[in-house]
Coordinates of C-alpha atoms in Angstrom, one line a residue:
M5 CA 61.4 -88.6 9.2
K6 CA 64.3 -90.7 10.2
S7 CA 66.9 -88.1 9.2
L8 CA 64.9 -85.3 10.7
S9 CA 64.9 -87.1 14.1
D10 CA 68.7 -86.7 14.2
L11 CA 68.5 -82.9 14.9
Q12 CA 65.6 -83.6 17.3
I13 CA 67.7 -86.2 19.1
F14 CA 70.6 -83.8 19.3
C15 CA 68.5 -81.0 20.8
T16 CA 66.9 -83.4 23.2
Y17 CA 70.4 -84.5 24.2
I18 CA 71.5 -80.9 24.8
I19 CA 68.5 -80.3 27.1
K20 CA 69.0 -83.5 29.1
K21 CA 72.7 -82.8 29.6
Y22 CA 72.5 -79.1 30.4
G23 CA 69.0 -78.8 31.8
R24 CA 67.7 -76.1 29.5
P25 CA 68.8 -74.6 26.1
D26 CA 69.7 -71.3 27.8
G27 CA 71.8 -73.2 30.3
V28 CA 74.5 -73.9 27.7
S29 CA 76.7 -71.5 25.8
E30 CA 77.0 -71.3 22.0
E31 CA 80.6 -72.5 22.5
E32 CA 79.3 -75.7 24.3
K33 CA 76.5 -76.2 21.7
A34 CA 79.1 -76.0 19.0
D35 CA 81.5 -78.5 20.7
E36 CA 78.7 -81.0 21.1
F37 CA 77.5 -80.5 17.5
R38 CA 81.0 -81.0 16.2
N39 CA 81.7 -84.0 18.3
I40 CA 78.4 -85.7 17.3
Y41 CA 78.2 -84.8 13.6
L42 CA 81.7 -83.9 12.5
K43 CA 84.0 -86.0 14.6
G44 CA 86.8 -87.4 12.4
L45 CA 85.6 -85.3 9.4
P46 CA 87.3 -82.3 7.9
L47 CA 85.6 -79.0 8.5
N48 CA 84.9 -78.4 4.8
L49 CA 81.8 -77.7 2.8
R50 CA 81.3 -81.3 1.7
A51 CA 81.2 -82.5 5.4
I52 CA 78.8 -79.7 6.4
R53 CA 76.5 -80.5 3.4
A54 CA 76.5 -84.1 4.7
V55 CA 75.6 -83.0 8.2
A56 CA 72.7 -81.0 6.8
A57 CA 71.4 -84.1 4.9
C58 CA 71.8 -86.2 8.1
C59 CA 69.6 -83.6 9.9
G60 CA 66.9 -83.9 7.2
I61 CA 67.7 -80.4 5.8
K62 CA 67.6 -79.7 2.1
L63 CA 70.1 -77.2 0.8
D64 CA 69.4 -74.9 -2.2
G65 CA 71.7 -72.4 -3.8
L66 CA 70.0 -69.3 -5.3
D67 CA 71.1 -67.1 -8.0
E68 CA 69.1 -64.3 -6.5
M69 CA 68.8 -63.5 -2.8
P70 CA 66.6 -61.0 -1.0
Q71 CA 68.4 -57.8 -0.3
N72 CA 70.7 -57.8 2.8
L73 CA 70.4 -61.6 3.3
R74 CA 73.2 -64.1 3.0
G75 CA 70.8 -66.9 3.5
Y76 CA 67.6 -68.0 5.1
H77 CA 65.6 -71.1 6.0
E78 CA 62.0 -72.3 5.6
V79 CA 60.0 -74.9 7.5
Y80 CA 57.0 -76.7 6.0
G81 CA 55.7 -79.3 8.4
E82 CA 58.5 -81.9 8.6
E83 CA 60.5 -80.3 5.7
R84 CA 63.4 -78.1 6.4
N85 CA 65.1 -76.0 3.7
I86 CA 68.2 -73.7 3.8
Y87 CA 68.9 -71.3 1.0
F88 CA 72.2 -69.7 0.3
K89 CA 73.8 -67.5 -2.3
N90 CA 75.2 -69.5 -5.2
W91 CA 77.9 -66.9 -5.8
D92 CA 79.0 -66.7 -2.2
T93 CA 82.4 -67.8 -1.0
V94 CA 82.9 -71.4 0.2
S95 CA 83.5 -70.1 3.8
G96 CA 80.3 -67.9 3.4
I97 CA 78.2 -70.9 2.4
Q98 CA 79.6 -73.0 5.3
N99 CA 78.8 -70.2 7.7
T100 CA 75.3 -69.7 6.3
I101 CA 74.4 -73.4 6.6
L102 CA 75.5 -73.7 10.2
H103 CA 73.9 -70.3 11.1
E104 CA 70.6 -71.5 9.7
I105 CA 70.9 -74.9 11.4
R106 CA 71.3 -73.1 14.7
E107 CA 68.2 -71.0 14.1
I108 CA 66.3 -74.2 13.2
M109 CA 67.6 -75.7 16.5
E110 CA 65.9 -72.9 18.4
T111 CA 62.5 -73.9 17.0
T112 CA 63.3 -77.5 17.9
F113 CA 64.2 -76.6 21.5
V114 CA 60.7 -75.1 21.9
E115 CA 59.1 -78.3 20.4
I116 CA 60.9 -80.4 23.0
D117 CA 60.4 -77.9 25.9
P118 CA 57.4 -75.7 25.4
T119 CA 58.3 -73.7 28.6
Y120 CA 61.5 -72.5 27.0
K121 CA 61.3 -68.9 25.7
P122 CA 63.3 -68.8 22.4
L123 CA 65.7 -66.1 21.4
R124 CA 64.3 -63.5 19.1
D125 CA 65.5 -61.6 16.1
T126 CA 68.9 -59.9 16.6
T127 CA 69.7 -62.0 19.7
L128 CA 69.1 -65.2 17.8
H129 CA 71.0 -63.9 14.9
A130 CA 74.0 -63.1 17.1
A131 CA 73.8 -66.5 18.8
A132 CA 73.7 -68.3 15.4
N133 CA 76.8 -66.4 14.3
R134 CA 78.7 -67.4 17.4
F135 CA 77.6 -71.0 17.0
A136 CA 78.6 -71.2 13.4
T137 CA 82.0 -69.6 14.1
A138 CA 82.6 -71.9 17.1
V139 CA 81.9 -75.0 14.9
L140 CA 84.2 -73.8 12.1
L141 CA 87.0 -72.5 14.3
P142 CA 87.3 -74.9 17.3
K143 CA 88.5 -73.0 20.3
S144 CA 91.5 -75.2 21.4
S145 CA 93.2 -75.6 18.0
F146 CA 92.4 -72.0 16.9
N147 CA 94.0 -70.7 20.1
D148 CA 97.1 -72.6 19.4
R149 CA 97.2 -71.2 15.8
V150 CA 96.8 -67.7 17.1
Y151 CA 100.0 -68.0 19.1
E152 CA 101.8 -69.9 16.3
T153 CA 101.1 -67.2 13.8
G154 CA 101.9 -64.3 16.1
F155 CA 98.3 -63.0 16.1
D156 CA 98.3 -62.7 12.3
I157 CA 94.6 -62.3 11.3
I158 CA 95.4 -62.5 7.6
E159 CA 97.5 -65.6 7.9
L160 CA 94.8 -67.3 10.1
A161 CA 92.2 -66.4 7.5
G162 CA 94.3 -68.2 4.9
I163 CA 95.0 -71.2 7.0
Y164 CA 91.3 -71.8 7.8
S165 CA 90.0 -70.5 4.5
K166 CA 87.7 -68.1 6.4
S167 CA 87.1 -64.4 6.1
C168 CA 89.3 -61.9 8.0
S169 CA 86.2 -60.6 9.8
Q170 CA 85.2 -64.0 11.1
V171 CA 88.8 -64.8 12.2
L172 CA 89.1 -61.4 13.9
L173 CA 85.8 -61.8 15.9
R174 CA 86.8 -65.3 16.9
L175 CA 90.1 -64.0 18.1
G176 CA 88.4 -61.8 20.7
E177 CA 86.2 -64.7 21.8
V178 CA 89.0 -67.2 22.3
L179 CA 91.4 -64.8 24.1
Q180 CA 88.7 -63.3 26.3
G181 CA 90.0 -63.4 29.9
K182 CA 93.5 -64.4 29.0
L183 CA 95.2 -61.1 28.0
F184 CA 94.6 -57.5 26.9
L185 CA 94.0 -57.2 23.1
Y186 CA 92.5 -54.8 20.7
A187 CA 92.1 -55.7 17.0
A188 CA 90.4 -54.1 14.1
L189 CA 89.8 -54.6 10.4
Y190 CA 89.8 -51.6 8.1
E191 CA 88.3 -51.5 4.6
P192 CA 87.1 -48.9 2.1
F193 CA 83.5 -47.8 2.7
P194 CA 81.7 -47.5 -0.6
E195 CA 79.0 -45.2 0.9
Y196 CA 81.8 -42.8 1.9
N197 CA 83.5 -42.6 -1.5
A198 CA 85.8 -45.5 -0.6
E199 CA 87.1 -43.8 2.5
W200 CA 88.8 -46.3 4.8
R201 CA 87.1 -47.0 8.1
V202 CA 86.8 -49.7 10.8
T203 CA 84.4 -52.5 9.6
Y204 CA 85.0 -54.9 12.5
W205 CA 86.7 -54.7 15.8
T206 CA 87.2 -56.9 18.9
G207 CA 88.9 -56.9 22.2
S208 CA 89.7 -59.0 25.3
L209 CA 90.9 -58.4 28.8
N210 CA 93.1 -60.2 31.3
N211 CA 90.9 -61.5 34.1
E212 CA 93.7 -63.2 36.0
D213 CA 95.8 -60.0 36.3
P214 CA 93.5 -57.0 36.2
E215 CA 96.5 -54.7 36.3
A216 CA 97.6 -56.1 32.9
N217 CA 95.0 -54.1 31.1
I218 CA 94.6 -50.6 29.7
S219 CA 92.0 -48.5 31.5
G220 CA 90.8 -44.9 31.4
T221 CA 91.2 -44.6 27.6
S222 CA 87.7 -43.9 26.5
G223 CA 87.6 -43.2 22.7
F224 CA 91.3 -44.3 22.2
F225 CA 90.5 -47.5 20.4
P226 CA 88.5 -47.0 17.2
R227 CA 85.1 -48.6 16.9
K228 CA 83.1 -49.6 13.9
G229 CA 82.7 -46.8 11.4
R230 CA 85.7 -44.7 12.7
K231 CA 87.7 -43.4 9.8
V232 CA 91.4 -43.8 9.4
M233 CA 93.3 -40.9 11.0
P234 CA 96.1 -39.2 9.1
G235 CA 99.5 -40.3 10.3
S236 CA 98.1 -43.4 12.1
L237 CA 99.7 -46.9 11.8
V238 CA 96.9 -48.0 9.5
D239 CA 97.2 -44.8 7.4
M240 CA 100.9 -45.5 6.8
T241 CA 100.1 -49.1 5.9
I242 CA 97.5 -48.1 3.4
R243 CA 99.6 -45.4 1.8
E244 CA 102.8 -47.5 1.5
G245 CA 101.0 -50.9 0.9
K246 CA 103.3 -52.7 3.4
P247 CA 103.1 -53.8 7.0
Y248 CA 104.1 -51.5 9.9
L249 CA 105.0 -52.1 13.5
V250 CA 105.1 -49.4 16.2
E251 CA 107.3 -50.5 19.0
Y252 CA 105.8 -48.4 21.8
I253 CA 102.7 -46.3 22.0
I254 CA 102.5 -43.9 24.9
L255 CA 98.8 -43.4 25.8
A256 CA 99.0 -40.3 27.9
D257 CA 101.6 -38.4 29.9
D258 CA 99.7 -38.8 33.2
M259 CA 99.1 -42.6 32.9
E260 CA 101.1 -45.2 34.7
D261 CA 99.7 -48.1 32.7
D262 CA 101.8 -50.0 30.2
G263 CA 102.2 -48.7 26.7
L264 CA 101.1 -50.6 23.7
V265 CA 102.8 -52.4 20.8
A266 CA 100.8 -52.6 17.5
I267 CA 101.2 -54.2 14.1
A268 CA 99.2 -53.4 10.9
R269 CA 99.2 -55.8 8.0
P270 CA 97.6 -55.2 4.6
Q271 CA 95.8 -57.8 2.6
M272 CA 97.1 -57.1 -0.9
I273 CA 95.1 -57.7 -4.1
V274 CA 96.6 -56.9 -7.5
G275 CA 99.3 -54.9 -5.8
H276 CA 96.9 -52.7 -3.7
P277 CA 95.7 -53.1 -0.1
A278 CA 92.1 -54.3 0.1
K279 CA 92.0 -54.7 3.9
V280 CA 94.2 -53.8 6.8
A281 CA 94.3 -55.9 10.0
L282 CA 95.5 -54.1 13.1
V283 CA 96.4 -55.8 16.4
A284 CA 97.5 -54.0 19.6
L285 CA 98.8 -55.7 22.7
L286 CA 100.5 -54.4 25.9
A287 CA 104.1 -53.6 25.1
R288 CA 105.2 -56.2 27.7
N289 CA 103.6 -58.8 25.4
R290 CA 105.5 -57.9 22.3
K291 CA 107.1 -61.3 22.1
L292 CA 103.7 -62.8 21.3
L293 CA 103.8 -60.9 17.9
E294 CA 107.3 -62.3 17.1
P295 CA 106.2 -65.1 14.7
Q296 CA 104.3 -62.6 12.6
I297 CA 107.1 -60.0 12.8
E298 CA 109.6 -62.6 11.6
R299 CA 107.4 -63.7 8.8
I300 CA 106.2 -60.4 7.3
K301 CA 109.2 -58.2 8.2
P302 CA 107.2 -55.0 8.9
A303 CA 108.7 -51.5 8.7
V304 CA 109.4 -50.3 12.2
V305 CA 108.2 -47.1 13.9
K306 CA 109.9 -46.4 17.2
G307 CA 106.9 -44.8 18.9
F308 CA 103.6 -42.9 18.8
H309 CA 102.2 -40.6 21.4
G310 CA 98.4 -40.7 22.2
H311 CA 97.2 -42.5 19.1
L312 CA 97.4 -45.7 17.1

C-alpha cells in the first residue's frame, strides 16, 4: 500500500498544482513525472523498472502477447500489473511501461476527482504515447540534439536508443511553432509485397513568422500509406542505398513561396536499406541541415520541380 500511494500522491499533486488533469498537457505531466521519479537517474530500462516498483506496479514479460498489442495492464484491487513482450526491443519495453503507467494514472485521476471525465480508448492511447515519448525524450535536451545533428532522424535514434518512428514523431512535437518542417519515414509494407510506403510522418509550422511556411500545397507532402514515387528523392535513396540531398525544390510555377531543401537518409542493415528518413525544410533554412550533410556526405541533386 505504501508504494502504491506514490502514484496516488503524484496524481494528487498534479491536480492540486494544475487544477484538473485536463488542465495540464502530456508534456507537463511528463516533466513533473521525470522530475519526481527520475531526477538524477539515467533514462534507461533499469531506472524505469525502479520507478514502476516505486509506484507499486508489478512488471511481467510475456512470451506470448495478444495480437496487435505491445503491452497492457491489469488492476486487481490494490494490485497493478503491466505486461510487455519479452522479445521486444529495450526502447519498446521502456515505452510500454511508461504508456501503461500513464493509462493507470487516468484511473487514479478519477479516484481522486470523481467529477473528472477520463479520456477514452484512442484518445487515451494517443495521450499515453505522447506522455511516454515526452518522458524518454525531454524537450529541451532533445531540441538541442536536433540542431546538433542537423535534423538527422537516424542519428538521433542511435543517440537515444529509440526507434526512428518515435524520434520522428517527437521531432514534430518539439519543433511545432518554431519553423516549417515536413519529415517522413518510409519502410517496405509486407501487405503490399514489400512495396515501400510512408509509415510515419510529422510536420511543424512557424507561428512567429506565418510567411515562413508553405501553403496551398494540398497533397504535395506524402501522408501515411503513400507509396514511393518513381524518380523521387526517396526512390533514388532506396535504389542506390545511399543518402541524397536535393538543393532546391520548386513547388509550382505560379507560387511565390520559398522552395524546399530536402535530405533522405537510408538506415542500412546488412548492406541494404531497411528504412529511409526524409526531412524537408524551407530552402532558406538549408544551413540547419549542415551538420547532417557534413557527416553523411549525401549525393547532391540540384533541383526538382513539383515533387519530393
